[in-house]
Short mmCIF file of C-alpha atoms in Angstrom, two decimals:
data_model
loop_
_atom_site.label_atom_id
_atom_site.label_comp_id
_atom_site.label_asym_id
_atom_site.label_seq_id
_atom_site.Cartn_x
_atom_site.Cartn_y
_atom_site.Cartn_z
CA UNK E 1034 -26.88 4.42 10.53
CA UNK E 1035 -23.58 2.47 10.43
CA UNK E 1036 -21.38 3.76 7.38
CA UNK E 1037 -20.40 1.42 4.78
CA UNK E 1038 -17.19 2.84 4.27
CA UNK E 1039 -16.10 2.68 7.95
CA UNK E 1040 -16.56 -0.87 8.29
CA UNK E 1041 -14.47 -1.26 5.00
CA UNK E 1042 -11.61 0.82 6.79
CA UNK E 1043 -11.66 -1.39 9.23
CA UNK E 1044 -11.89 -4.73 7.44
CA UNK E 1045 -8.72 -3.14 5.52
CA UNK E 1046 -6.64 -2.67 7.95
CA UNK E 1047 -7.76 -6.10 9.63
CA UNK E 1048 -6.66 -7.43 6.27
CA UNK E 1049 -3.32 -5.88 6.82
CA UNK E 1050 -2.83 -6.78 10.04
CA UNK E 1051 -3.75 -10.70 9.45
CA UNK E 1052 -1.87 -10.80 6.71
CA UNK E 1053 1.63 -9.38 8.42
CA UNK E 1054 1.01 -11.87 11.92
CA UNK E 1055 -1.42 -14.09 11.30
CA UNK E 1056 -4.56 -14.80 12.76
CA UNK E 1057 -3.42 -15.88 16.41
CA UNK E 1058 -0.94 -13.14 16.55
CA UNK E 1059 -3.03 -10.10 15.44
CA UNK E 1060 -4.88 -8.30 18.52
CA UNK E 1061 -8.17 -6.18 18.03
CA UNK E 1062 -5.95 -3.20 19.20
CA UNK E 1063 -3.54 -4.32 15.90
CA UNK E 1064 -6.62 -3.63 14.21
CA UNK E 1065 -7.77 -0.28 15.55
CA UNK E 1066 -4.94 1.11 15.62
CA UNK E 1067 -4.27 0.42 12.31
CA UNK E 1068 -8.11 1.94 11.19
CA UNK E 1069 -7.46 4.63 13.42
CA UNK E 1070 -10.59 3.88 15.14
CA UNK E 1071 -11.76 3.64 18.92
CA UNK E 1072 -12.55 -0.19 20.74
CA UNK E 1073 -16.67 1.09 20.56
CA UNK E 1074 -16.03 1.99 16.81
CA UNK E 1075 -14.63 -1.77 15.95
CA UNK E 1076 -17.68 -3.03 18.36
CA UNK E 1077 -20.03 -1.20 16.24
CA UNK E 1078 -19.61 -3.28 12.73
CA UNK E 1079 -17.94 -6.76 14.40
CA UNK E 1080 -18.64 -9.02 18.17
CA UNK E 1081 -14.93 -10.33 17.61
CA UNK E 1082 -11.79 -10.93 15.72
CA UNK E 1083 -13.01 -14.12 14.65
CA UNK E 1084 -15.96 -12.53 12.98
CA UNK E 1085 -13.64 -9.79 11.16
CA UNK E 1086 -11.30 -12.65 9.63
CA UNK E 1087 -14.39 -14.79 8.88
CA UNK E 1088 -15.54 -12.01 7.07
CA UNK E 1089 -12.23 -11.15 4.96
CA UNK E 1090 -11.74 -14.64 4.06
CA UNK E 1091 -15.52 -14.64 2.75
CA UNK E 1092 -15.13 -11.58 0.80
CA UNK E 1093 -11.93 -13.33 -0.77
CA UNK E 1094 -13.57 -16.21 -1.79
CA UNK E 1095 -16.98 -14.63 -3.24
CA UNK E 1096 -15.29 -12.64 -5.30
CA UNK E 1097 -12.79 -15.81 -6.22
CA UNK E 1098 -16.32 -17.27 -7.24
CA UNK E 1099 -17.01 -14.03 -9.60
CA UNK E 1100 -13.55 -14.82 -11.87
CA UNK E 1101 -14.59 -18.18 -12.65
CA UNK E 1102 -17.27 -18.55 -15.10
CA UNK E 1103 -18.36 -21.62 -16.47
CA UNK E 1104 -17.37 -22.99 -19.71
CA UNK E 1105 -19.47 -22.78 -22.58
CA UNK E 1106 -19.44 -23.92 -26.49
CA UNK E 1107 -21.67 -23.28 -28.97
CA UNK E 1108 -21.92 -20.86 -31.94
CA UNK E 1109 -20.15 -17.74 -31.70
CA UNK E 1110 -18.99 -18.59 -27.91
CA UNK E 1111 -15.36 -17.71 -28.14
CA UNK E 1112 -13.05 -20.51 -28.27
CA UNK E 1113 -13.17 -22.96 -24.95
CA UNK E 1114 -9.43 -22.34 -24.42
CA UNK E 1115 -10.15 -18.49 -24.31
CA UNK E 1116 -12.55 -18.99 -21.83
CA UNK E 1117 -10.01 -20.84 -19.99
CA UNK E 1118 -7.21 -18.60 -19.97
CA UNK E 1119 -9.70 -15.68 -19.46
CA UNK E 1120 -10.60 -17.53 -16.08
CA UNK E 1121 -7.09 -18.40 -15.31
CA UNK E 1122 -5.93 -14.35 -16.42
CA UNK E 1123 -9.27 -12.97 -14.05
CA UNK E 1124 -7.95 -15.77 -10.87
CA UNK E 1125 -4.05 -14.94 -11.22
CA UNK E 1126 -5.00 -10.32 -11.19
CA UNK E 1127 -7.05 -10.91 -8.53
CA UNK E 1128 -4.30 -12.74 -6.19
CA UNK E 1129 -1.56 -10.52 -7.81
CA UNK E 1130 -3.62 -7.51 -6.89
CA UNK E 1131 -4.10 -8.42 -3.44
CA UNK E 1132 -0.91 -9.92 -2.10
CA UNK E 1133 -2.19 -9.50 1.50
CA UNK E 1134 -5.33 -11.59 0.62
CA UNK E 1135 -3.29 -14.17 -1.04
CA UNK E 1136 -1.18 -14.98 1.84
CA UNK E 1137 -4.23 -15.13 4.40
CA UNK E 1138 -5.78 -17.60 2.47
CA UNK E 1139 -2.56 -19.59 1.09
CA UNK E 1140 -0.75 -19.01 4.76
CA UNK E 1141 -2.82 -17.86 7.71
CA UNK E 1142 -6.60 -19.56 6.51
CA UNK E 1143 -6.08 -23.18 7.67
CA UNK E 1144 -5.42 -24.62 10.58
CA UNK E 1145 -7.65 -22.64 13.60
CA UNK E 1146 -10.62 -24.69 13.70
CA UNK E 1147 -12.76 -27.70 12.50
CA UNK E 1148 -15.55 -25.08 11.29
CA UNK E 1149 -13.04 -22.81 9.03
CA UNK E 1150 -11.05 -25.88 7.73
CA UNK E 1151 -14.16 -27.07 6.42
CA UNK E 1152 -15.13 -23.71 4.53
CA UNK E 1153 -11.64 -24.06 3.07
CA UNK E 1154 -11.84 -27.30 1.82
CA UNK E 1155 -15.47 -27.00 0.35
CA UNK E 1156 -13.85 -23.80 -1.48
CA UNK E 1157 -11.14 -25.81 -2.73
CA UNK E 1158 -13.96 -28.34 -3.58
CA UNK E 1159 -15.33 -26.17 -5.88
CA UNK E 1160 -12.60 -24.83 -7.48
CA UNK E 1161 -11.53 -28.34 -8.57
CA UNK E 1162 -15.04 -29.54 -9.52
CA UNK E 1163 -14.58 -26.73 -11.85
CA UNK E 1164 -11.55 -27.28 -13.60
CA UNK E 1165 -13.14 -31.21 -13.53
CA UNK E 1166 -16.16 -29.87 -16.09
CA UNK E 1167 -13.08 -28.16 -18.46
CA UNK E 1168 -11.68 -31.65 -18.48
CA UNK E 1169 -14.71 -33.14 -19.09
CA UNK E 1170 -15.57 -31.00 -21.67
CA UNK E 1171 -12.17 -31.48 -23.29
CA UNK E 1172 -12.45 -35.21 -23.38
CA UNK E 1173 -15.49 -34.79 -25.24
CA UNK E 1174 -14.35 -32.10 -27.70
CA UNK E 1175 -11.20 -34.60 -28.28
CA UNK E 1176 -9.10 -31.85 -26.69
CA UNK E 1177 -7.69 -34.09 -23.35
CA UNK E 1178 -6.77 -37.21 -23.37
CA UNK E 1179 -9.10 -39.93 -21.42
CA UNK E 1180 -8.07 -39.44 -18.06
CA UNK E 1181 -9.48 -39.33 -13.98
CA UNK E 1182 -10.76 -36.25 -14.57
CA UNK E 1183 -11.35 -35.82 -10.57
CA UNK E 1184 -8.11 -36.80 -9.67
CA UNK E 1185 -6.37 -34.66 -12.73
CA UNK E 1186 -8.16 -31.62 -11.32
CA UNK E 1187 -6.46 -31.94 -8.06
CA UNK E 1188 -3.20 -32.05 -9.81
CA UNK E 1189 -4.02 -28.79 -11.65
CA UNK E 1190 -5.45 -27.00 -8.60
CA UNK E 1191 -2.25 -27.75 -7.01
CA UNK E 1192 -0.06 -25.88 -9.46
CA UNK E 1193 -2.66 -23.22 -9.77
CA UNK E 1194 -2.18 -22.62 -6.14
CA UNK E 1195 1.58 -22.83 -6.36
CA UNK E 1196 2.20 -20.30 -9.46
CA UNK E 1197 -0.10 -18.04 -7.51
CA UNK E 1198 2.19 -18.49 -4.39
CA UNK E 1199 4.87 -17.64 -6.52
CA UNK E 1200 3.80 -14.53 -8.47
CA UNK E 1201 2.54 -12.79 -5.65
CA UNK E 1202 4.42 -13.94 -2.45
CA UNK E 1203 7.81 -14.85 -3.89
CA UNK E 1204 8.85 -10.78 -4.58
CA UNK E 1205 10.49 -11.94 -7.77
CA UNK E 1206 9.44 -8.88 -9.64
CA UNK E 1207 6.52 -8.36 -12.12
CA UNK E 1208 5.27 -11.33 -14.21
CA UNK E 1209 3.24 -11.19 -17.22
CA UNK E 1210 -0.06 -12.63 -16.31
CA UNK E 1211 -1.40 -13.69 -19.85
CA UNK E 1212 2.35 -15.48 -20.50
CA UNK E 1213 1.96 -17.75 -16.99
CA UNK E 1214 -1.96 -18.23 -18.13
CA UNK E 1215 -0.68 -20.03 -21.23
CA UNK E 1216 2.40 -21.32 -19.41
CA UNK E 1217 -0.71 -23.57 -17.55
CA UNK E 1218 -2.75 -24.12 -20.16
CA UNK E 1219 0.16 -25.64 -22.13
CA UNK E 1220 1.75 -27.70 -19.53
CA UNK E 1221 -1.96 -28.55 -18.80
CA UNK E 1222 -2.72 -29.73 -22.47
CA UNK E 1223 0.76 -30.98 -23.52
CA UNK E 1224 3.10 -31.52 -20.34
CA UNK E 1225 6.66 -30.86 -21.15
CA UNK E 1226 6.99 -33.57 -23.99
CA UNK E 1227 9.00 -31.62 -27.04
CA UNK E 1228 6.05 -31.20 -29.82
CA UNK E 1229 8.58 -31.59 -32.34
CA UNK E 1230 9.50 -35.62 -30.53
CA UNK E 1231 7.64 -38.66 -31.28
CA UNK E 1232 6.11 -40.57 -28.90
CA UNK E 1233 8.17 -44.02 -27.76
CA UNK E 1234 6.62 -47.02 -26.65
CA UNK E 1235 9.10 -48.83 -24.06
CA UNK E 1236 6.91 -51.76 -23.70
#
């Protein structure tokens, strides 16, 4: 029987590895040398590297699925803009946690083939057809503005993906993750107009 913790040694130290040369640059022997294994051990749990980084990459984005939970209202829900930060807070750990994840899927994930670009893109799909249901539902609650909610979800995945790039590949020290969750949700909600400003019409 094939131990469950051996073939998480190994898909460690194949995360390490991908993450320090990148896919085309990291060798099976990067890998077992870093689990400390034989050739007929790595054989034993994956047929080839592709499988290995096929398999971080899906373990990444399952549990990327996990941290997002839908949006709910209704009586004694907490408030919709909790459960927003709460899902922003639970996305921004999770990269901050795992810098060597981050930068395989953010640096090293796109680009080696038709079949892998594809998973990436129908991830990144997802992701914004979720923050494209918060919209929604803030349109209707009176929350957003009436905007292209598609297009305005793109805009927001964007930055999500570039804050996370910058907390967690950037070595600028610690940040405080609840602070850069409302540092979104703000800019998100009110851009950088000054509250205090009325609105001019130039027309």
């Amino acid at each position: 029987m094939l131990k469950k913790n051996r073939r998480e040694e190994i898909l460690s130290a194949a995360i390490s590895a991908f993450s320090n040369k990148g896919y085309h640059d990291t060798s099976i022997s990067d890998i077992i040398e870093k689990a400390g294994i034989a050739r007929g051990t790595f054989y034993l749990y994956f047929e080839n590297k592709r499988q290995i980084f096929d398999s971080v990459l899906d373990n990444l984005i399952v549990e990327l699925d996990h941290c997002i939970k839908k949006i709910e209202v209704g009586q004694g829900l907490p408030n919709p803009i909790d459960q927003l930060k709460a899902n922003l807070i639970r996305v921004l750990t999770l990269f901050v946690e795992n810098p060597e994840l981050t930068r395989i899927l953010l640096r090293h994930a796109t680009g080696l083939d038709s079949e892998l670009d594809q998973k990436i893109t129908e991830f990144y799909n997802n992701w914004a057809y979720r923050i494209e249901e918060a919209i929604r539902l803030g349109i209707k609650m009176g929350l957003v503005r009436e905007c292209n909610s598609k297009l305005i979800s793109y805009c927001i995945l964007g930055i999500i993906k570039e804050v996370i790039e910058y907390i967690t590949l950037s070595r600028n020290g610690k940040h405080d993750i609840s602070t850069i969750a409302d540092e979104l949700i703000n800019f998100g909600l009110y851009g950088l107009k000054n509250p205090k400003l009325p609105l001019k019409n130039n027309s």
